[in-house]
mmCIF file of C-alpha atoms in Angstrom:
data_model
loop_
_atom_site.group_PDB
_atom_site.id
_atom_site.type_symbol
_atom_site.label_atom_id
_atom_site.label_comp_id
_atom_site.label_asym_id
_atom_site.label_seq_id
_atom_site.Cartn_x
_atom_site.Cartn_y
_atom_site.Cartn_z
ATOM 1 C CA MET A 1 -25.553 -37.006 -1.720
ATOM 2 C CA SER A 2 -22.357 -35.276 -2.872
ATOM 3 C CA GLU A 3 -21.786 -31.642 -1.967
ATOM 4 C CA VAL A 4 -22.132 -29.184 -4.838
ATOM 5 C CA ARG A 5 -18.850 -27.296 -5.189
ATOM 6 C CA ARG A 6 -19.344 -23.538 -5.592
ATOM 7 C CA ALA A 7 -17.455 -21.517 -8.163
ATOM 8 C CA PRO A 8 -13.962 -20.452 -7.096
ATOM 9 C CA ARG A 9 -13.689 -16.865 -5.883
ATOM 10 C CA VAL A 10 -10.752 -14.696 -6.852
ATOM 11 C CA LEU A 11 -9.923 -11.303 -5.369
ATOM 12 C CA PHE A 12 -7.751 -9.479 -7.905
ATOM 13 C CA TYR A 13 -5.902 -6.346 -6.760
ATOM 14 C CA VAL A 14 -4.424 -3.908 -9.281
ATOM 15 C CA GLN A 15 -2.925 -0.462 -8.747
ATOM 16 C CA HIS A 16 -2.182 1.773 -11.729
ATOM 17 C CA LEU A 17 -0.195 4.889 -10.853
ATOM 18 C CA LEU A 18 0.852 6.600 -14.084
ATOM 19 C CA GLY A 19 -0.396 4.907 -17.243
ATOM 20 C CA ILE A 20 -3.302 2.498 -17.654
ATOM 21 C CA GLY A 21 -1.416 -0.555 -18.934
ATOM 22 C CA HIS A 22 -1.529 -2.455 -15.630
ATOM 23 C CA LEU A 23 -5.279 -1.897 -15.399
ATOM 24 C CA MET A 24 -5.956 -2.922 -19.006
ATOM 25 C CA ARG A 25 -3.993 -6.164 -18.625
ATOM 26 C CA ALA A 26 -5.771 -6.909 -15.354
ATOM 27 C CA GLY A 27 -9.104 -6.309 -17.072
ATOM 28 C CA ARG A 28 -8.323 -8.817 -19.818
ATOM 29 C CA ILE A 29 -7.274 -11.404 -17.251
ATOM 30 C CA ALA A 30 -10.354 -10.743 -15.099
ATOM 31 C CA GLU A 31 -12.664 -11.239 -18.095
ATOM 32 C CA ALA A 32 -10.990 -14.556 -18.907
ATOM 33 C CA LEU A 33 -11.375 -15.672 -15.289
ATOM 34 C CA ALA A 34 -15.070 -14.787 -15.350
ATOM 35 C CA GLN A 35 -15.594 -16.580 -18.658
ATOM 36 C CA SER A 36 -14.051 -19.706 -17.138
ATOM 37 C CA GLY A 37 -16.627 -19.753 -14.340
ATOM 38 C CA ILE A 38 -14.608 -18.003 -11.629
ATOM 39 C CA GLU A 39 -16.283 -15.323 -9.477
ATOM 40 C CA VAL A 40 -13.982 -12.321 -9.840
ATOM 41 C CA THR A 41 -13.821 -9.211 -7.690
ATOM 42 C CA LEU A 42 -11.423 -6.705 -9.220
ATOM 43 C CA VAL A 43 -10.192 -4.073 -6.766
ATOM 44 C CA SER A 44 -8.497 -1.088 -8.381
ATOM 45 C CA GLY A 45 -6.811 1.794 -6.621
ATOM 46 C CA GLY A 46 -5.976 4.266 -9.366
ATOM 47 C CA LEU A 47 -7.740 7.141 -11.053
ATOM 48 C CA ALA A 48 -10.986 6.186 -12.796
ATOM 49 C CA VAL A 49 -10.742 5.259 -16.479
ATOM 50 C CA ASP A 50 -13.862 5.949 -18.529
ATOM 51 C CA GLY A 51 -15.161 2.907 -20.345
ATOM 52 C CA PHE A 52 -13.228 0.362 -18.296
ATOM 53 C CA LYS A 53 -15.864 -2.287 -17.560
ATOM 54 C CA PRO A 54 -14.603 -5.869 -17.842
ATOM 55 C CA VAL A 55 -17.524 -8.140 -18.728
ATOM 56 C CA GLY A 56 -18.788 -10.393 -15.953
ATOM 57 C CA VAL A 57 -16.464 -8.886 -13.350
ATOM 58 C CA ARG A 58 -17.428 -7.237 -10.060
ATOM 59 C CA GLN A 59 -15.475 -3.981 -9.754
ATOM 60 C CA LEU A 60 -14.639 -2.177 -6.521
ATOM 61 C CA SER A 61 -12.535 0.954 -6.144
ATOM 62 C CA LEU A 62 -10.331 2.168 -3.333
ATOM 63 C CA PRO A 63 -9.871 5.925 -2.788
ATOM 64 C CA PRO A 64 -7.678 6.772 -5.798
ATOM 65 C CA ILE A 65 -3.968 7.428 -5.775
ATOM 66 C CA ALA A 66 -1.471 8.295 -8.505
ATOM 67 C CA VAL A 67 2.105 9.500 -8.812
ATOM 68 C CA GLY A 68 2.680 13.234 -8.671
ATOM 69 C CA ARG A 69 3.077 15.032 -11.998
ATOM 70 C CA GLU A 70 6.188 16.843 -10.813
ATOM 71 C CA ASN A 71 7.626 14.047 -8.674
ATOM 72 C CA PHE A 72 7.028 10.437 -9.757
ATOM 73 C CA GLY A 73 8.322 9.218 -6.393
ATOM 74 C CA GLU A 74 5.453 10.944 -4.593
ATOM 75 C CA LEU A 75 1.927 9.563 -4.184
ATOM 76 C CA VAL A 76 -1.053 11.891 -4.476
ATOM 77 C CA ASP A 77 -4.808 11.476 -4.145
ATOM 78 C CA GLY A 78 -7.421 12.114 -6.818
ATOM 79 C CA ASN A 79 -7.103 15.872 -6.293
ATOM 80 C CA GLY A 80 -3.320 15.913 -6.564
ATOM 81 C CA LYS A 81 -2.788 16.270 -2.803
ATOM 82 C CA VAL A 82 0.143 14.379 -1.281
ATOM 83 C CA LEU A 83 -1.074 11.354 0.679
ATOM 84 C CA ASP A 84 -1.167 11.524 4.451
ATOM 85 C CA ASP A 85 -1.288 8.669 6.957
ATOM 86 C CA ALA A 86 -5.049 8.954 7.406
ATOM 87 C CA TYR A 87 -5.637 8.433 3.666
ATOM 88 C CA ARG A 88 -3.346 5.397 3.667
ATOM 89 C CA GLN A 89 -5.085 3.952 6.706
ATOM 90 C CA ARG A 90 -8.494 4.459 5.112
ATOM 91 C CA ARG A 91 -7.436 2.541 2.009
ATOM 92 C CA CYS A 92 -5.893 -0.223 4.071
ATOM 93 C CA GLU A 93 -9.023 -0.714 6.157
ATOM 94 C CA MET A 94 -11.241 -0.727 3.050
ATOM 95 C CA LEU A 95 -9.070 -3.352 1.365
ATOM 96 C CA LEU A 96 -9.084 -5.583 4.424
ATOM 97 C CA GLN A 97 -12.879 -5.280 4.688
ATOM 98 C CA ILE A 98 -13.239 -6.247 1.019
ATOM 99 C CA PHE A 99 -11.082 -9.307 1.687
ATOM 100 C CA ARG A 100 -13.282 -10.308 4.631
ATOM 101 C CA ASP A 101 -16.493 -9.759 2.638
ATOM 102 C CA VAL A 102 -15.401 -11.644 -0.481
ATOM 103 C CA GLU A 103 -13.883 -14.631 1.377
ATOM 104 C CA PRO A 104 -11.776 -15.496 -1.674
ATOM 105 C CA ASP A 105 -10.241 -18.851 -2.480
ATOM 106 C CA CYS A 106 -7.420 -17.045 -4.245
ATOM 107 C CA VAL A 107 -5.917 -13.574 -4.007
ATOM 108 C CA LEU A 108 -4.143 -12.302 -7.112
ATOM 109 C CA LEU A 109 -1.813 -9.322 -6.617
ATOM 110 C CA GLU A 110 -0.810 -7.496 -9.784
ATOM 111 C CA ALA A 111 2.921 -6.595 -9.824
ATOM 112 C CA PHE A 112 3.602 -7.009 -6.093
ATOM 113 C CA PRO A 113 6.141 -7.788 -4.681
ATOM 114 C CA PHE A 114 8.189 -7.193 -7.843
ATOM 115 C CA GLY A 115 6.713 -3.707 -8.122
ATOM 116 C CA ARG A 116 4.247 -1.409 -6.380
ATOM 117 C CA ARG A 117 6.387 -1.055 -3.264
ATOM 118 C CA GLN A 118 4.640 2.301 -2.794
ATOM 119 C CA VAL A 119 1.477 0.519 -1.655
ATOM 120 C CA ARG A 120 2.975 -2.029 0.705
ATOM 121 C CA PHE A 121 1.292 -0.018 3.498
ATOM 122 C CA GLU A 122 -1.904 -1.874 2.523
ATOM 123 C CA LEU A 123 -0.573 -5.024 0.829
ATOM 124 C CA LEU A 124 1.543 -6.256 3.727
ATOM 125 C CA PRO A 125 -1.472 -6.087 6.104
ATOM 126 C CA LEU A 126 -3.522 -7.899 3.432
ATOM 127 C CA ILE A 127 -0.916 -10.668 3.275
ATOM 128 C CA GLU A 128 -1.022 -10.929 7.073
ATOM 129 C CA ALA A 129 -4.803 -11.325 6.887
ATOM 130 C CA ILE A 130 -4.419 -14.046 4.262
ATOM 131 C CA GLU A 131 -1.942 -15.915 6.454
ATOM 132 C CA SER A 132 -4.253 -15.761 9.475
ATOM 133 C CA ARG A 133 -7.358 -17.047 7.697
ATOM 134 C CA GLN A 134 -8.290 -20.737 7.688
ATOM 135 C CA PRO A 135 -8.460 -22.225 5.187
ATOM 136 C CA LYS A 136 -5.782 -19.997 3.682
ATOM 137 C CA PRO A 137 -6.530 -18.544 0.262
ATOM 138 C CA VAL A 138 -4.007 -19.265 -2.446
ATOM 139 C CA LEU A 139 -1.787 -16.204 -2.937
ATOM 140 C CA VAL A 140 -0.486 -15.466 -6.428
ATOM 141 C CA SER A 141 1.617 -12.689 -7.963
ATOM 142 C CA SER A 142 0.723 -11.558 -11.495
ATOM 143 C CA VAL A 143 3.608 -9.915 -13.386
ATOM 144 C CA ARG A 144 4.523 -8.966 -16.929
ATOM 145 C CA ASP A 145 7.406 -10.734 -18.626
ATOM 146 C CA ILE A 146 9.955 -7.883 -18.455
ATOM 147 C CA LEU A 147 10.370 -6.043 -15.148
ATOM 148 C CA GLN A 148 11.861 -2.669 -14.396
ATOM 149 C CA ARG A 149 15.483 -3.429 -13.534
ATOM 150 C CA ARG A 150 16.257 -2.497 -9.905
ATOM 151 C CA THR A 151 19.306 -0.413 -9.101
ATOM 152 C CA LYS A 152 18.949 -0.260 -5.305
ATOM 153 C CA PRO A 153 20.872 -3.079 -3.598
ATOM 154 C CA GLY A 154 18.755 -5.750 -1.945
ATOM 155 C CA ARG A 155 15.427 -4.998 -3.658
ATOM 156 C CA ASP A 156 15.323 -8.205 -5.712
ATOM 157 C CA GLU A 157 16.370 -10.215 -2.664
ATOM 158 C CA GLN A 158 13.519 -8.684 -0.637
ATOM 159 C CA SER A 159 10.993 -9.541 -3.348
ATOM 160 C CA ALA A 160 12.243 -13.129 -3.584
ATOM 161 C CA ALA A 161 12.052 -13.511 0.205
ATOM 162 C CA LEU A 162 8.405 -12.379 0.217
ATOM 163 C CA ILE A 163 7.586 -14.830 -2.561
ATOM 164 C CA ARG A 164 9.191 -17.763 -0.763
ATOM 165 C CA GLN A 165 7.533 -16.894 2.547
ATOM 166 C CA HIS A 166 3.987 -16.104 1.395
ATOM 167 C CA PHE A 167 3.199 -16.795 -2.267
ATOM 168 C CA ASP A 168 2.081 -20.037 -3.880
ATOM 169 C CA ARG A 169 2.769 -19.015 -7.441
ATOM 170 C CA VAL A 170 4.207 -16.297 -9.667
ATOM 171 C CA LEU A 171 2.388 -16.020 -12.975
ATOM 172 C CA VAL A 172 4.665 -14.467 -15.578
ATOM 173 C CA HIS A 173 2.529 -13.175 -18.417
ATOM 174 C CA GLY A 174 4.866 -13.870 -21.267
ATOM 175 C CA ASP A 175 6.277 -16.426 -23.647
ATOM 176 C CA PRO A 176 9.721 -17.678 -22.529
ATOM 177 C CA GLN A 177 10.754 -17.697 -26.196
ATOM 178 C CA PHE A 178 10.528 -13.895 -26.028
ATOM 179 C CA ALA A 179 11.693 -13.139 -22.478
ATOM 180 C CA THR A 180 12.288 -15.036 -19.244
ATOM 181 C CA LEU A 181 12.018 -13.581 -15.771
ATOM 182 C CA ASP A 182 15.681 -14.123 -14.919
ATOM 183 C CA GLU A 183 16.672 -11.622 -17.607
ATOM 184 C CA SER A 184 15.171 -8.722 -15.634
ATOM 185 C CA PHE A 185 14.952 -10.169 -12.104
ATOM 186 C CA ALA A 186 18.266 -11.190 -10.564
ATOM 187 C CA CYS A 187 16.823 -13.610 -8.005
ATOM 188 C CA ALA A 188 14.598 -15.635 -10.322
ATOM 189 C CA ALA A 189 16.553 -18.818 -9.571
ATOM 190 C CA ASP A 190 15.575 -18.513 -5.896
ATOM 191 C CA ILE A 191 11.868 -18.776 -6.759
ATOM 192 C CA ALA A 192 12.103 -21.013 -9.824
ATOM 193 C CA ASP A 193 9.740 -23.606 -8.307
ATOM 194 C CA ARG A 194 6.984 -20.963 -8.007
ATOM 195 C CA ILE A 195 7.156 -19.576 -11.565
ATOM 196 C CA SER A 196 4.668 -20.400 -14.321
ATOM 197 C CA TYR A 197 4.610 -18.744 -17.763
ATOM 198 C CA THR A 198 1.126 -18.061 -19.052
ATOM 199 C CA GLY A 199 1.848 -16.621 -22.473
ATOM 200 C CA LEU A 200 1.223 -13.002 -23.397
ATOM 201 C CA VAL A 201 -2.054 -11.487 -22.233
ATOM 202 C CA CYS A 202 -3.597 -10.144 -25.432
ATOM 203 C CA ALA A 203 -7.043 -9.222 -26.616
ATOM 204 C CA PRO A 204 -8.636 -11.663 -29.071
ATOM 205 C CA VAL A 205 -7.446 -11.162 -32.643
ATOM 206 C CA PRO A 206 -9.778 -8.472 -34.022
ATOM 207 C CA GLU A 207 -11.167 -8.056 -37.497
ATOM 208 C CA ALA A 208 -9.517 -5.295 -39.499
ATOM 209 C CA SER A 209 -11.366 -1.997 -39.296
ATOM 210 C CA PRO A 210 -12.962 -0.677 -42.483
ATOM 211 C CA LEU A 211 -11.283 2.608 -41.551
ATOM 212 C CA HIS A 212 -7.762 2.868 -42.942
ATOM 213 C CA PHE A 213 -5.128 5.279 -41.661
ATOM 214 C CA ASP A 214 -1.699 5.417 -43.225
ATOM 215 C CA VAL A 215 -0.251 6.341 -39.825
ATOM 216 C CA LEU A 216 -1.782 5.369 -36.484
ATOM 217 C CA VAL A 217 -0.152 7.039 -33.466
ATOM 218 C CA SER A 218 -0.964 5.962 -29.919
ATOM 219 C CA ALA A 219 0.369 7.363 -26.648
ATOM 220 C CA GLY A 220 -1.051 4.773 -24.247
ATOM 221 C CA GLY A 221 -2.611 6.428 -21.213
ATOM 222 C CA GLY A 222 -1.126 9.738 -22.325
ATOM 223 C CA ALA A 223 0.387 10.813 -19.013
ATOM 224 C CA VAL A 224 3.880 10.791 -20.523
ATOM 225 C CA GLY A 225 3.004 10.858 -24.205
ATOM 226 C CA ASP A 226 2.722 14.546 -25.018
ATOM 227 C CA ARG A 227 6.117 14.724 -26.741
ATOM 228 C CA LEU A 228 5.310 11.731 -28.948
ATOM 229 C CA VAL A 229 1.980 13.282 -29.924
ATOM 230 C CA GLN A 230 3.480 16.718 -30.617
ATOM 231 C CA THR A 231 6.343 15.270 -32.681
ATOM 232 C CA SER A 232 3.868 13.180 -34.672
ATOM 233 C CA LEU A 233 1.855 16.297 -35.489
ATOM 234 C CA GLU A 234 5.014 17.983 -36.741
ATOM 235 C CA ALA A 235 5.915 14.916 -38.819
ATOM 236 C CA ALA A 236 2.430 14.875 -40.327
ATOM 237 C CA ALA A 237 2.864 18.482 -41.434
ATOM 238 C CA ALA A 238 6.182 17.587 -43.089
ATOM 239 C CA LEU A 239 4.901 14.536 -44.998
ATOM 240 C CA PRO A 240 2.571 14.507 -48.047
ATOM 241 C CA ALA A 241 -0.920 15.740 -47.266
ATOM 242 C CA GLU A 242 -2.542 12.712 -48.894
ATOM 243 C CA LEU A 243 -1.402 10.519 -46.019
ATOM 244 C CA SER A 244 -4.165 9.984 -43.462
ATOM 245 C CA TRP A 245 -3.326 10.078 -39.754
ATOM 246 C CA CYS A 246 -5.097 9.106 -36.546
ATOM 247 C CA ILE A 247 -3.389 10.232 -33.334
ATOM 248 C CA ILE A 248 -4.728 8.798 -30.059
ATOM 249 C CA ALA A 249 -3.430 11.043 -27.302
ATOM 250 C CA GLY A 250 -4.661 9.052 -24.292
ATOM 251 C CA PRO A 251 -7.136 9.893 -21.523
ATOM 252 C CA ASN A 252 -4.455 11.198 -19.142
ATOM 253 C CA LEU A 253 -2.812 13.771 -21.403
ATOM 254 C CA GLN A 254 -3.220 17.155 -19.736
ATOM 255 C CA GLN A 255 -6.225 19.009 -21.135
ATOM 256 C CA ALA A 256 -4.272 22.189 -21.852
ATOM 257 C CA HIS A 257 -1.789 20.251 -24.002
ATOM 258 C CA TYR A 258 -4.585 18.389 -25.767
ATOM 259 C CA ALA A 259 -6.470 21.593 -26.538
ATOM 260 C CA SER A 260 -3.323 23.230 -27.874
ATOM 261 C CA MET A 261 -2.616 20.294 -30.171
ATOM 262 C CA ALA A 262 -6.228 20.134 -31.340
ATOM 263 C CA SER A 263 -6.037 23.787 -32.391
ATOM 264 C CA GLN A 264 -3.162 23.166 -34.833
ATOM 265 C CA LEU A 265 -4.378 20.041 -36.620
ATOM 266 C CA PRO A 266 -3.638 19.618 -40.331
ATOM 267 C CA ALA A 267 -6.684 18.618 -42.372
ATOM 268 C CA ASN A 268 -5.439 15.036 -42.824
ATOM 269 C CA VAL A 269 -5.043 14.355 -39.079
ATOM 270 C CA LEU A 270 -7.681 13.055 -36.681
ATOM 271 C CA LEU A 271 -6.829 13.630 -32.999
ATOM 272 C CA GLU A 272 -8.687 11.653 -30.337
ATOM 273 C CA ARG A 273 -8.382 10.883 -26.644
ATOM 274 C CA PHE A 274 -9.325 7.210 -26.845
ATOM 275 C CA ARG A 275 -10.457 4.684 -29.440
ATOM 276 C CA PRO A 276 -12.080 1.457 -28.221
ATOM 277 C CA ASP A 277 -11.489 0.068 -31.723
ATOM 278 C CA PHE A 278 -7.721 0.658 -31.535
ATOM 279 C CA PRO A 279 -6.799 -3.046 -32.052
ATOM 280 C CA SER A 280 -8.992 -3.156 -35.166
ATOM 281 C CA LEU A 281 -7.491 0.078 -36.461
ATOM 282 C CA LEU A 282 -4.022 -1.458 -36.085
ATOM 283 C CA CYS A 283 -5.020 -4.323 -38.378
ATOM 284 C CA SER A 284 -5.777 -1.926 -41.221
ATOM 285 C CA ALA A 285 -3.142 0.752 -40.547
ATOM 286 C CA GLY A 286 -0.158 1.395 -42.779
ATOM 287 C CA VAL A 287 2.244 1.919 -39.882
ATOM 288 C CA SER A 288 1.872 2.201 -36.111
ATOM 289 C CA VAL A 289 3.809 4.714 -34.010
ATOM 290 C CA SER A 290 3.705 4.160 -30.261
ATOM 291 C CA GLN A 291 5.587 3.712 -27.052
ATOM 292 C CA ALA A 292 6.605 0.161 -26.142
ATOM 293 C CA GLY A 293 4.262 -0.829 -23.346
ATOM 294 C CA TYR A 294 3.202 -4.439 -22.782
ATOM 295 C CA ASN A 295 -0.391 -4.065 -23.985
ATOM 296 C CA THR A 296 0.508 -2.078 -27.090
ATOM 297 C CA MET A 297 3.089 -4.705 -27.996
ATOM 298 C CA GLY A 298 0.446 -7.406 -27.689
ATOM 299 C CA ASP A 299 -1.953 -5.492 -29.925
ATOM 300 C CA ILE A 300 0.801 -4.976 -32.518
ATOM 301 C CA LEU A 301 1.687 -8.674 -32.497
ATOM 302 C CA GLN A 302 -1.953 -9.624 -32.936
ATOM 303 C CA ALA A 303 -2.435 -7.135 -35.773
ATOM 304 C CA GLY A 304 0.838 -7.942 -37.561
ATOM 305 C CA CYS A 305 1.341 -4.325 -38.595
ATOM 306 C CA ARG A 306 4.485 -2.328 -39.312
ATOM 307 C CA SER A 307 5.572 -0.571 -36.179
ATOM 308 C CA ILE A 308 7.782 2.235 -34.916
ATOM 309 C CA LEU A 309 8.449 2.140 -31.184
ATOM 310 C CA VAL A 310 9.613 5.070 -29.056
ATOM 311 C CA PRO A 311 10.155 3.435 -25.648
ATOM 312 C CA TYR A 312 9.549 5.530 -22.554
ATOM 313 C CA SER A 313 12.849 5.748 -20.665
ATOM 314 C CA VAL A 314 12.675 8.861 -18.482
ATOM 315 C CA GLY A 315 13.913 8.585 -14.905
ATOM 316 C CA GLY A 316 15.841 5.371 -15.401
ATOM 317 C CA GLU A 317 12.908 3.370 -16.779
ATOM 318 C CA THR A 318 14.226 0.253 -18.542
ATOM 319 C CA GLU A 319 11.243 -2.017 -19.198
ATOM 320 C CA GLN A 320 10.011 -0.446 -22.448
ATOM 321 C CA ALA A 321 13.519 -0.076 -23.856
ATOM 322 C CA ASP A 322 14.212 -3.757 -23.154
ATOM 323 C CA ARG A 323 10.943 -4.758 -24.805
ATOM 324 C CA ALA A 324 11.519 -2.589 -27.864
ATOM 325 C CA ALA A 325 15.035 -3.942 -28.351
ATOM 326 C CA ARG A 326 13.721 -7.517 -28.371
ATOM 327 C CA LEU A 327 11.047 -6.666 -30.920
ATOM 328 C CA GLN A 328 13.620 -4.964 -33.104
ATOM 329 C CA ARG A 329 15.910 -8.011 -32.961
ATOM 330 C CA LEU A 330 12.998 -10.190 -34.084
ATOM 331 C CA GLY A 331 12.341 -7.847 -37.011
ATOM 332 C CA LEU A 332 8.960 -6.850 -35.613
ATOM 333 C CA ALA A 333 9.576 -3.139 -35.099
ATOM 334 C CA ALA A 334 11.800 -0.178 -35.845
ATOM 335 C CA VAL A 335 12.963 1.732 -32.779
ATOM 336 C CA LEU A 336 13.655 5.398 -32.080
ATOM 337 C CA THR A 337 14.987 6.303 -28.661
ATOM 338 C CA GLU A 338 13.570 9.373 -26.946
ATOM 339 C CA GLU A 339 16.883 11.098 -27.679
ATOM 340 C CA GLN A 340 16.459 10.320 -31.394
ATOM 341 C CA LEU A 341 12.836 11.394 -31.540
ATOM 342 C CA ALA A 342 12.418 14.437 -33.782
ATOM 343 C CA SER A 343 9.931 15.318 -36.490
ATOM 344 C CA ASP A 344 12.420 14.810 -39.343
ATOM 345 C CA THR A 345 13.701 11.417 -38.126
ATOM 346 C CA LEU A 346 10.178 10.198 -37.419
ATOM 347 C CA ALA A 347 8.896 11.415 -40.804
ATOM 348 C CA ALA A 348 11.780 9.711 -42.627
ATOM 349 C CA LEU A 349 11.211 6.402 -40.833
ATOM 350 C CA ILE A 350 7.467 6.490 -41.500
ATOM 351 C CA GLN A 351 8.093 7.150 -45.179
ATOM 352 C CA GLN A 352 10.616 4.300 -45.317
ATOM 353 C CA LEU A 353 8.247 1.764 -43.766
ATOM 354 C CA LEU A 354 5.291 2.796 -45.903
ATOM 355 C CA SER A 355 7.328 2.323 -49.072
ATOM 356 C CA ASP A 356 9.105 -0.900 -48.047
ATOM 357 C CA ASP A 357 7.091 -4.026 -48.852
ATOM 358 C CA SER A 358 9.589 -6.176 -46.962
ATOM 359 C CA ALA A 359 8.594 -4.409 -43.722
ATOM 360 C CA ASP A 360 5.339 -6.377 -43.575
ATOM 361 C CA VAL A 361 5.356 -8.347 -40.307
ATOM 362 C CA ALA A 362 2.127 -10.275 -40.769
ATOM 363 C CA ALA A 363 4.174 -13.495 -40.629
ATOM 364 C CA SER A 364 5.574 -12.667 -37.183
ATOM 365 C CA PRO A 365 7.120 -15.295 -34.876
ATOM 366 C CA ARG A 366 4.453 -17.407 -33.243
ATOM 367 C CA LEU A 367 4.543 -16.197 -29.668
ATOM 368 C CA ASP A 368 1.985 -17.587 -27.243
ATOM 369 C CA THR A 369 -0.814 -15.032 -26.842
ATOM 370 C CA ARG A 370 -3.223 -17.153 -24.739
ATOM 371 C CA GLY A 371 -2.053 -15.643 -21.472
ATOM 372 C CA ALA A 372 -5.448 -14.691 -20.077
ATOM 373 C CA ILE A 373 -6.989 -18.111 -20.748
ATOM 374 C CA ARG A 374 -3.972 -19.951 -19.383
ATOM 375 C CA THR A 375 -4.052 -17.777 -16.230
ATOM 376 C CA ALA A 376 -7.621 -18.927 -15.569
ATOM 377 C CA GLU A 377 -6.610 -22.567 -16.044
ATOM 378 C CA ILE A 378 -3.693 -22.275 -13.627
ATOM 379 C CA LEU A 379 -5.701 -20.468 -10.940
ATOM 380 C CA LYS A 380 -8.512 -23.024 -11.104
ATOM 381 C CA ALA A 381 -6.004 -25.852 -10.669
ATOM 382 C CA LEU A 382 -4.300 -24.068 -7.758
ATOM 383 C CA VAL A 383 -7.614 -23.547 -5.949
ATOM 384 C CA LEU A 384 -8.694 -27.145 -6.514
ATOM 385 C CA ASP A 385 -5.304 -28.381 -5.316
ATOM 386 C CA SER A 386 -5.544 -26.232 -2.183
ATOM 387 C CA GLN A 387 -9.094 -27.390 -1.413
ATOM 388 C CA THR A 388 -8.102 -31.037 -1.898
ATOM 389 C CA SER A 389 -5.161 -30.572 0.447
ATOM 390 C CA ASP A 390 -7.394 -28.956 3.072
ATOM 391 C CA ALA A 391 -9.880 -31.816 2.892
ATOM 392 C CA SER A 392 -7.140 -34.444 3.282
ATOM 393 C CA GLY A 393 -5.448 -32.619 6.155
ATOM 394 C CA LEU A 394 -2.271 -32.061 4.181
ATOM 395 C CA PRO A 395 -0.512 -28.677 4.163
ATOM 396 C CA CYS A 396 -2.173 -26.328 1.696
ATOM 397 C CA ARG A 397 0.982 -24.397 0.794
ATOM 398 C CA THR A 398 1.692 -26.601 -2.207
ATOM 399 C CA GLY A 399 3.841 -24.299 -4.374
ATOM 400 C CA VAL A 400 3.888 -26.108 -7.714
ATOM 401 C CA ARG A 401 2.271 -29.433 -6.846
ATOM 402 C CA ARG A 402 0.298 -31.146 -9.641
ATOM 403 C CA LEU A 403 0.819 -28.305 -12.127
#
């Protein structure tokens, strides 16, 4: 009688530190894994996000950490206190215990080792535990298509060395027609045999909302979106009052700023923290105004709406600016830099797009948006390949074999 094979188990680690984009993308991937029959345990280590409940996914939380509001290079706990060694050790021990309890066939690390160096105090011990377990779980890195460009010498080389030594696969969540990893990661050629492109991780194409807003403004998580929100309010006051606005400030915008903005709302502006129907609102909006994060870009591409992007670029950040520039070159967005952002320039650009029929991007380039589904397919094949290798006595570190 043949043995009944159990469902593959995946332990998926994600750490959001400032915004919520990493967590939202991980949630979409985790749901797709669960829908494909994989048992998913999603371990998150950031501040709690109300309403984040991926369907069919077991969620576990580590003691939360974030970046400091005054110093982005500093890690703080949920109360804003700078982390000490005891807090780090507590998180590390909890993560290792979760790994032992889950006994995963595959461990998926979001961003690491290309990013999230701040939490290597717990990820390097986790990798050691993976290496010491028999049979070894498949180890996979999950990264977006455009990385933050590194300026410190040797960082890309260190990441590539970790990949070659420990990881079976790097899943790049993008369409190579839009961006390839080598364009933002200098050592991509050194790990070329480990790289697979999944397509963009996007939500399913939504139906257009019956609610129509001429201007839909979104600030992502809101931690660094207060200037965009405030400038949008000023632009709304300068434009005709018959235009309807919805401004989504984000759950992490400081309450004092939110309350101040809410007290000065024009009658034609709706201000909200969060809208679960945001993708649907995009489908019926006249123009979208947002930063240029990965998830927002995916929603815009799915909706096919006119878009103004104001990429976040403080402190040497390059990823959003690179993404926005590509969208602009494809004719999918207009771009204002943070230096150009002012109420008069924003108002003029909004007015231009609303009155320009040629700005309709519904017929956008056909980029692959099946990233979550394709990720599930690749992980299932990797686990099966590893289990087959174990059973035959062959080495289980297969890299790209049979994929």
